[in-house]
XYZ file of N, CA, C and O in Angstrom:
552
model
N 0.849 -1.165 0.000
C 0.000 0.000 0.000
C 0.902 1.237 0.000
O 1.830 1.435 0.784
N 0.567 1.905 -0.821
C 1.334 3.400 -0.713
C 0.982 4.490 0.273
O -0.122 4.744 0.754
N 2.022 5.021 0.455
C 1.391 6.279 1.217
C 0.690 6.864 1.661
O 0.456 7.238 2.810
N -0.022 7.092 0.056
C -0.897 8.374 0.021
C -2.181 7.565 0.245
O -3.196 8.260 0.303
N -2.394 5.902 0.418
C -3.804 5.099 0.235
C -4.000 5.829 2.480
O -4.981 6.261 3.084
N -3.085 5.683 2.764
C -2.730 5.364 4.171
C -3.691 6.533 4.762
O -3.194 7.648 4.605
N -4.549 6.529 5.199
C -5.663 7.325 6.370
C -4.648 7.738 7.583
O -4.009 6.777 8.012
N -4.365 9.076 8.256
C -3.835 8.996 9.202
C -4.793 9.904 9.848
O -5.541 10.671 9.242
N -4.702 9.735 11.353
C -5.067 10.723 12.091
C -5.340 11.964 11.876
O -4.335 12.611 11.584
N -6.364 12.594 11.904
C -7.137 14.146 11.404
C -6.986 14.040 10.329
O -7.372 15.183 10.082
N -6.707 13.589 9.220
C -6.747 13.628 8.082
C -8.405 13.627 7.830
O -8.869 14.262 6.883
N -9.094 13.022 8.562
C -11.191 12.608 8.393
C -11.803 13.694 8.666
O -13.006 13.453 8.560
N -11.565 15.207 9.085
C -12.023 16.033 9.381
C -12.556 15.693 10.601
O -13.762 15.840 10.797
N -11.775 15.232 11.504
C -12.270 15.258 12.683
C -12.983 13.871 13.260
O -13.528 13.666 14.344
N -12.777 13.023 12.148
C -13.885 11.429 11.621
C -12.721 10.568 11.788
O -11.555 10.748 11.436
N -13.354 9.457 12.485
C -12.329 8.209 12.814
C -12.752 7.147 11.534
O -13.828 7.147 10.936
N -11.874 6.469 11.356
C -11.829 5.224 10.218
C -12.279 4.267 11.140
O -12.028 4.269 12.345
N -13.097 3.274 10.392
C -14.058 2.486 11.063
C -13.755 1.673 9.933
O -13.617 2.230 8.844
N -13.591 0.031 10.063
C -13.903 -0.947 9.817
C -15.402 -2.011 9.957
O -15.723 -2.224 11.126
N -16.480 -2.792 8.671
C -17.159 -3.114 9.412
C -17.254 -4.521 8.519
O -16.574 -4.584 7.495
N -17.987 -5.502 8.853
C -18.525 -6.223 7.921
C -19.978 -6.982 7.861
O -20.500 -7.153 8.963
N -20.677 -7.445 6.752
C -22.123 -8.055 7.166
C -21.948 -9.059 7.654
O -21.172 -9.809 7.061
N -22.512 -9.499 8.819
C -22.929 -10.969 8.951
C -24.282 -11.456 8.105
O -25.400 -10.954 7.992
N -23.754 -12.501 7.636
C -25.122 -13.815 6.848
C -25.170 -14.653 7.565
O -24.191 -15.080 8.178
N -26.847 -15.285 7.700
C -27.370 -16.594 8.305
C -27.170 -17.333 6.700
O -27.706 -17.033 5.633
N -26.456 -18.102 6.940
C -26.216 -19.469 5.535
C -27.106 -20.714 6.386
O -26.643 -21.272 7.381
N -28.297 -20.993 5.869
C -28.785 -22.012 6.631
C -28.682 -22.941 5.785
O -29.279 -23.903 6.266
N -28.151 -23.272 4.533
C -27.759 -24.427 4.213
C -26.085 -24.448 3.278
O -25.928 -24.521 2.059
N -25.226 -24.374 4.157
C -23.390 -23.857 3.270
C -23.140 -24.397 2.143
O -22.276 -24.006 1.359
N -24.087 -25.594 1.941
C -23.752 -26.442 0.559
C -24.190 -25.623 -0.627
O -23.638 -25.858 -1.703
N -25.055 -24.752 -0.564
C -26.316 -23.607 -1.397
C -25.936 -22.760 -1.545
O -26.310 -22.101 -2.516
N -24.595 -22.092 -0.332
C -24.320 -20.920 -1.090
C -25.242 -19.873 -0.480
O -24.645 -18.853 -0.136
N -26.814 -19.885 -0.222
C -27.572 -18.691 0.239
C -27.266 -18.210 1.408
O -26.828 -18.934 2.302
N -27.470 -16.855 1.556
C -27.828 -16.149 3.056
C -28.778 -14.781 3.021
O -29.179 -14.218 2.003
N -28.983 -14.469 4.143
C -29.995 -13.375 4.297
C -29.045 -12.726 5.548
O -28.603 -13.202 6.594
N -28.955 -11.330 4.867
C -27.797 -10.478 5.963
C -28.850 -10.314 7.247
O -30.008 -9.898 7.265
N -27.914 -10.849 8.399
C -28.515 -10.376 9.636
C -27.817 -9.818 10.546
O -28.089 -10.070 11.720
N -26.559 -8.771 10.165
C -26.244 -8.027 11.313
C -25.057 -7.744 10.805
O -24.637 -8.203 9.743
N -24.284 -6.748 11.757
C -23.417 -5.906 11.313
C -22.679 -6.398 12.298
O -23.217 -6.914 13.277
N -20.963 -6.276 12.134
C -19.952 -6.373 12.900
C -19.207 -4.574 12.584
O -18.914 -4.004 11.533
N -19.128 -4.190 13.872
C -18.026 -2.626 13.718
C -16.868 -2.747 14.806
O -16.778 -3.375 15.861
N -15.888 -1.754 14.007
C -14.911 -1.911 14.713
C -14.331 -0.274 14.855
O -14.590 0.331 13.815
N -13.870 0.285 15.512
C -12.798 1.560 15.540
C -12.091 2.109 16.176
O -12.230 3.059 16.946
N -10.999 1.330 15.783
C -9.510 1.293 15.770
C -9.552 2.500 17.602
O -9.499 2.312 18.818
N -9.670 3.595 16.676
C -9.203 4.999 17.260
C -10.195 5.236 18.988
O -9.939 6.010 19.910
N -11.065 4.455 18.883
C -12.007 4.614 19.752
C -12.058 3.008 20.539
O -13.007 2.670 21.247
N -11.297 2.446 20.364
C -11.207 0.900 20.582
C -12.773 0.251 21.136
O -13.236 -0.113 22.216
N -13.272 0.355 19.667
C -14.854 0.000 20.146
C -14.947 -1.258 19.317
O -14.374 -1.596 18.282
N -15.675 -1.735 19.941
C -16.287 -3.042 18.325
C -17.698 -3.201 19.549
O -17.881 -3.013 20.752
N -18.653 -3.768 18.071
C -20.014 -4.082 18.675
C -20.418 -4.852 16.898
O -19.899 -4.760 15.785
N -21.425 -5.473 17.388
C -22.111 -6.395 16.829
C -23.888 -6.040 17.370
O -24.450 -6.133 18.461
N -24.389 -5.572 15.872
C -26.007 -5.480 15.719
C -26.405 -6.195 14.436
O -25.979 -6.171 13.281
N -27.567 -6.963 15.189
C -28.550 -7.841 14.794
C -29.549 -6.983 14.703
O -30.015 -5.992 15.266
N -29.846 -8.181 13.191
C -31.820 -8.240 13.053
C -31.478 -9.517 12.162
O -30.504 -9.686 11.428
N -32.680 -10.474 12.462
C -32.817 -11.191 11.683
C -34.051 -11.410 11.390
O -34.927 -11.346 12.253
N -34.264 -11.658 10.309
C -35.479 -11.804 9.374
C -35.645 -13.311 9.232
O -34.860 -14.084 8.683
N -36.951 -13.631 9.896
C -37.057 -15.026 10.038
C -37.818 -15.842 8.870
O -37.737 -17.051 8.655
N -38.574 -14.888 8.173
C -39.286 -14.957 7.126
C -38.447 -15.411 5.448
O -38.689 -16.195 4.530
N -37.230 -14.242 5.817
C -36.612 -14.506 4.825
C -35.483 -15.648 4.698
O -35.128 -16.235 3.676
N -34.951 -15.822 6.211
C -34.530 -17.001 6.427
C -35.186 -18.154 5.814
O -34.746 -18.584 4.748
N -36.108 -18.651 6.331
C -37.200 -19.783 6.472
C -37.326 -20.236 4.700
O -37.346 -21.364 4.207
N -37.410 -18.642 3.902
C -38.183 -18.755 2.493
C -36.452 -19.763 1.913
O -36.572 -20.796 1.255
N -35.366 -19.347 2.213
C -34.365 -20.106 1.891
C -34.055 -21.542 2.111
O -33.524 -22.327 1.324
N -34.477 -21.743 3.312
C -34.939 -22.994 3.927
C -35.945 -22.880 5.004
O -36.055 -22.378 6.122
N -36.636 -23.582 4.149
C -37.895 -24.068 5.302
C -37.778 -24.686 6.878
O -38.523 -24.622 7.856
N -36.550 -25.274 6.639
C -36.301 -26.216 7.820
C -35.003 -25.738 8.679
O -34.429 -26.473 9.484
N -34.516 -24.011 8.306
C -33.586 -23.737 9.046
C -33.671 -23.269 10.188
O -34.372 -22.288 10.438
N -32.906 -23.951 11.144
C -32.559 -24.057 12.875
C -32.695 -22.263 13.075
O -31.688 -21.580 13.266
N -33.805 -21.787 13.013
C -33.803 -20.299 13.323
C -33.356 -19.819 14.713
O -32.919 -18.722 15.062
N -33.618 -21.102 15.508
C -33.406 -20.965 17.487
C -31.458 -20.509 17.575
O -30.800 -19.739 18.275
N -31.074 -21.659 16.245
C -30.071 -22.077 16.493
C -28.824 -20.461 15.711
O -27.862 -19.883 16.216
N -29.455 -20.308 14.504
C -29.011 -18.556 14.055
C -29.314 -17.603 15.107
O -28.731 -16.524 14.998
N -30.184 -17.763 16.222
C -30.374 -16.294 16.705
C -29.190 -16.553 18.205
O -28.614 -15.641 18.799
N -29.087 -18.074 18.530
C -28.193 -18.091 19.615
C -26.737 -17.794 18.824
O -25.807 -17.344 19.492
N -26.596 -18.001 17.682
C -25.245 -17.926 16.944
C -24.656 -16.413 16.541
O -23.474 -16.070 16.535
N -26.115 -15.421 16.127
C -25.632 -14.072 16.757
C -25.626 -13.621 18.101
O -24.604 -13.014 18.420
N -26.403 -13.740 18.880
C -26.322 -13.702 20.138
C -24.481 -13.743 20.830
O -23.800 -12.827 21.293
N -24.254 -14.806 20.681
C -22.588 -15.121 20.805
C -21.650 -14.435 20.203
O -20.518 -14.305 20.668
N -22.114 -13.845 18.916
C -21.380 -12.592 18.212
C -21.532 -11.279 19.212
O -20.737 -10.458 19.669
N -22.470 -11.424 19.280
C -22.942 -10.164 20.411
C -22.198 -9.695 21.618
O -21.841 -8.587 22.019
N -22.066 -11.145 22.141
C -21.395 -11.074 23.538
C -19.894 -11.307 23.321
O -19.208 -11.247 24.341
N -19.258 -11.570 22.135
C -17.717 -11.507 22.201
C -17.365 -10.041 22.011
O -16.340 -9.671 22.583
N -18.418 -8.646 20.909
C -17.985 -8.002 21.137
C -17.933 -6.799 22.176
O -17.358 -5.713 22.247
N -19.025 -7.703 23.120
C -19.513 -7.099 24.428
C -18.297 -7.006 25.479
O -18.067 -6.106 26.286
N -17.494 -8.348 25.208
C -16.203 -8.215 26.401
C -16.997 -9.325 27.239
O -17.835 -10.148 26.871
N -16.414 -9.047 28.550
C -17.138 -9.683 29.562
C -16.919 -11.062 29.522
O -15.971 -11.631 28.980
N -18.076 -11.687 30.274
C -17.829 -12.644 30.795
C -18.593 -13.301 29.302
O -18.098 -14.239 28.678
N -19.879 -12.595 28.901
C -20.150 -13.117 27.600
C -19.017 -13.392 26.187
O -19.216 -13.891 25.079
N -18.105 -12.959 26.669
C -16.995 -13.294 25.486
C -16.158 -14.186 25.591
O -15.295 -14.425 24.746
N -16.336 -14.850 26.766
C -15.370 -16.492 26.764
C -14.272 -15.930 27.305
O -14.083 -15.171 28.256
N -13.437 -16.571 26.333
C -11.921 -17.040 25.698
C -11.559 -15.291 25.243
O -10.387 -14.918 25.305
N -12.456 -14.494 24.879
C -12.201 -13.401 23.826
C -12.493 -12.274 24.448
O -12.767 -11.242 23.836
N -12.459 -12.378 25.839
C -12.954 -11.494 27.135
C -11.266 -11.116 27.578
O -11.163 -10.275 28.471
N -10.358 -11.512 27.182
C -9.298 -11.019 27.023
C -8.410 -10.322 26.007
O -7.367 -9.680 26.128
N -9.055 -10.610 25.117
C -8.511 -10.030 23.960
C -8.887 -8.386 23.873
O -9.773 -7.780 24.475
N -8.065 -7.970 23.074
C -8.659 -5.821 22.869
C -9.895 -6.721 22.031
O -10.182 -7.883 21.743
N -10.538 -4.933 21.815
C -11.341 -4.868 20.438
C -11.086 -4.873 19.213
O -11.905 -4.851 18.294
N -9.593 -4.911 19.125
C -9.347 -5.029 17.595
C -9.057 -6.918 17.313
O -9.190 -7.584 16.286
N -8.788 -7.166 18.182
C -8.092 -9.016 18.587
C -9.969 -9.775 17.997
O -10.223 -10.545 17.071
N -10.941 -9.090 19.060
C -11.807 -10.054 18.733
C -12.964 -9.266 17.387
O -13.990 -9.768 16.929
N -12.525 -8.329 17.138
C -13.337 -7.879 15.848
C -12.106 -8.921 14.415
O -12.659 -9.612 13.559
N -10.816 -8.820 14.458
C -10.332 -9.835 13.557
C -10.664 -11.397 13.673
O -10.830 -12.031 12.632
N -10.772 -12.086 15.027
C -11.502 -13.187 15.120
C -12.841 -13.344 14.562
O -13.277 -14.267 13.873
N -13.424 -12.280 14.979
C -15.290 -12.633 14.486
C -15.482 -12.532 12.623
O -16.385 -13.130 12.037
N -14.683 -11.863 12.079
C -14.671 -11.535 10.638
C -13.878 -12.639 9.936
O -14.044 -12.778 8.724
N -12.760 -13.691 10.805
C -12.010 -14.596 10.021
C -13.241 -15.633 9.610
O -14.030 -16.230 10.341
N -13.081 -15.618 7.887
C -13.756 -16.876 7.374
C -13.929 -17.896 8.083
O -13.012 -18.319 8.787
N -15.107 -18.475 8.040
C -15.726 -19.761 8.807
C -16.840 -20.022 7.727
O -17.281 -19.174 6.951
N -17.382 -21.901 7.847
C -17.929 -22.008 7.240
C -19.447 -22.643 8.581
O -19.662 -23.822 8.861
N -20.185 -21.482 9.112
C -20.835 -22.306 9.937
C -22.139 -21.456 9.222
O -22.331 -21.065 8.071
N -22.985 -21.360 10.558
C -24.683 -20.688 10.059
C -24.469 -19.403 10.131
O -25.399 -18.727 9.692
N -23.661 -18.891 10.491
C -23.210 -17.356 10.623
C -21.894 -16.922 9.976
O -20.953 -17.343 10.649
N -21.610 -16.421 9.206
C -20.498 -16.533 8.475
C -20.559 -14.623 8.186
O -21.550 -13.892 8.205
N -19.066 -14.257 7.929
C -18.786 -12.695 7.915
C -18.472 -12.285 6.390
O -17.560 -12.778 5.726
N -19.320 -11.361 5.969
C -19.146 -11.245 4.624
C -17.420 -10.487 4.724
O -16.699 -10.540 5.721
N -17.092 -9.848 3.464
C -15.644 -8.865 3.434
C -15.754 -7.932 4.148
O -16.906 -7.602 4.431
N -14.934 -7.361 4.561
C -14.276 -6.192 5.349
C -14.474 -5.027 4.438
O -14.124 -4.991 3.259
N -15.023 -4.157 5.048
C -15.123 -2.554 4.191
C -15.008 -1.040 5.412
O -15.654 -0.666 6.391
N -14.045 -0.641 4.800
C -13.925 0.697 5.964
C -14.711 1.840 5.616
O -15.596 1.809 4.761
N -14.371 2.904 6.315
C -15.369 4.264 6.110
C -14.802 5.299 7.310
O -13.918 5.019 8.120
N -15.500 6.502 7.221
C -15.192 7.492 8.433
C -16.675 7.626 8.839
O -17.826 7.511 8.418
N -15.836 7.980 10.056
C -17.421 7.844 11.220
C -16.911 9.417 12.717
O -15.890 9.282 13.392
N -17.676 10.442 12.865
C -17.613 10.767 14.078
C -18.106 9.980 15.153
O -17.522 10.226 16.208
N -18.930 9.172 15.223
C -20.068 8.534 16.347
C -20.122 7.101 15.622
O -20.940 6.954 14.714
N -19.242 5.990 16.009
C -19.172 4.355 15.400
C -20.084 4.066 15.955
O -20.745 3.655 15.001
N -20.856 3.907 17.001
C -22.675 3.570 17.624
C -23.385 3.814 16.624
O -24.054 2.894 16.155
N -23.416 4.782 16.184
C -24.708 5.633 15.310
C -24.116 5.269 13.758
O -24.738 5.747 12.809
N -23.110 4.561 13.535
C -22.219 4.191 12.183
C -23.272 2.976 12.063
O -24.181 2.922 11.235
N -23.047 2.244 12.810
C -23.715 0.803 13.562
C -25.141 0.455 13.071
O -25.593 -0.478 12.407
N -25.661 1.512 13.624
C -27.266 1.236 13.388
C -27.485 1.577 12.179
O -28.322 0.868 11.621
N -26.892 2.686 11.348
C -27.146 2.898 10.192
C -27.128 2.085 9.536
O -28.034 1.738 8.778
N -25.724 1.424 9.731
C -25.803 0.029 8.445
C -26.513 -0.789 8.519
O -26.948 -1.210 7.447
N -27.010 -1.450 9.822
C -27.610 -2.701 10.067
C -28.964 -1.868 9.461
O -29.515 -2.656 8.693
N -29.720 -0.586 9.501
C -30.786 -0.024 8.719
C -30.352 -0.165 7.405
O -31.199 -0.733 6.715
N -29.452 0.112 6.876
C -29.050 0.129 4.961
C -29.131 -1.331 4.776
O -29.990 -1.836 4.052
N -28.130 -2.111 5.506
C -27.815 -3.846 4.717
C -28.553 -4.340 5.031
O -29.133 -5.011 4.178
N -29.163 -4.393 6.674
C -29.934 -5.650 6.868
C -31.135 -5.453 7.165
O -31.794 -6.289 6.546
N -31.928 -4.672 7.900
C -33.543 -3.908 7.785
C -34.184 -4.024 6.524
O -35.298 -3.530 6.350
């Protein structure tokens, strides 16, 4: 990467660089389908990460009829609480926010899977958050 690609500090007008990516419910991995249900954020500068849900059970279901919906909403749920910290984050209740926002985004092939990584500037990464999960997944 060159230089000039390189974001530095105040360079955003005052706006922090934020990393985020979609989460998909894949209720069947052999198919290939998903229906975005939630957002993963991260920022750096503000050492925040959080994870917002919605899932659409309707649109789930229309992909497969017979998908474990109990079993997608405990599977974000657990996204939830790793980037919560705490005691809800296990193993990952030690890690910073940048440690378990690169864990939650590394490829996996389960019912919850992290689409690509895409950055942006943000004054307020909370309010970054809800927006997207309103644009991608609402």
């Amino acid at each position: 990467m060159t230089e000039r690609h390189i974001i530095r500090a105040g360079q955003g007008g005052g706006r922090d660089v934020f990393e985020y990516a979609v989460l998909r419910a894949v209720p069947r991995v052999e198919r290939g389908e998903f229906v975005n249900a939630g957002v993963l954020l991260y920022c750096r500068a503000k050492a925040f990460v959080v994870a917002r849900t919605h899932l659409d059970e309707a649109r789930l279901l229309a992909l497969d009829p017979d998908a474990d919906v109990a079993g997608v909403r405990a599977a974000l749920r657990a996204v939830e609480g790793v980037c919560a910290g705490g005691e809800a984050a296990g193993q990952a209740a030690r890690d910073d926010a940048g440690r378990r926002f690169r864990w939650l985004v590394a490829p996996r092939s389960t019912v919850v899977q992290p689409g690509p990584v895409h950055t942006g500037l943000t004054t307020d990464p909370a309010a970054e958050a809800e927006r997207l999960l309103d644009l991608l997944v609402r």
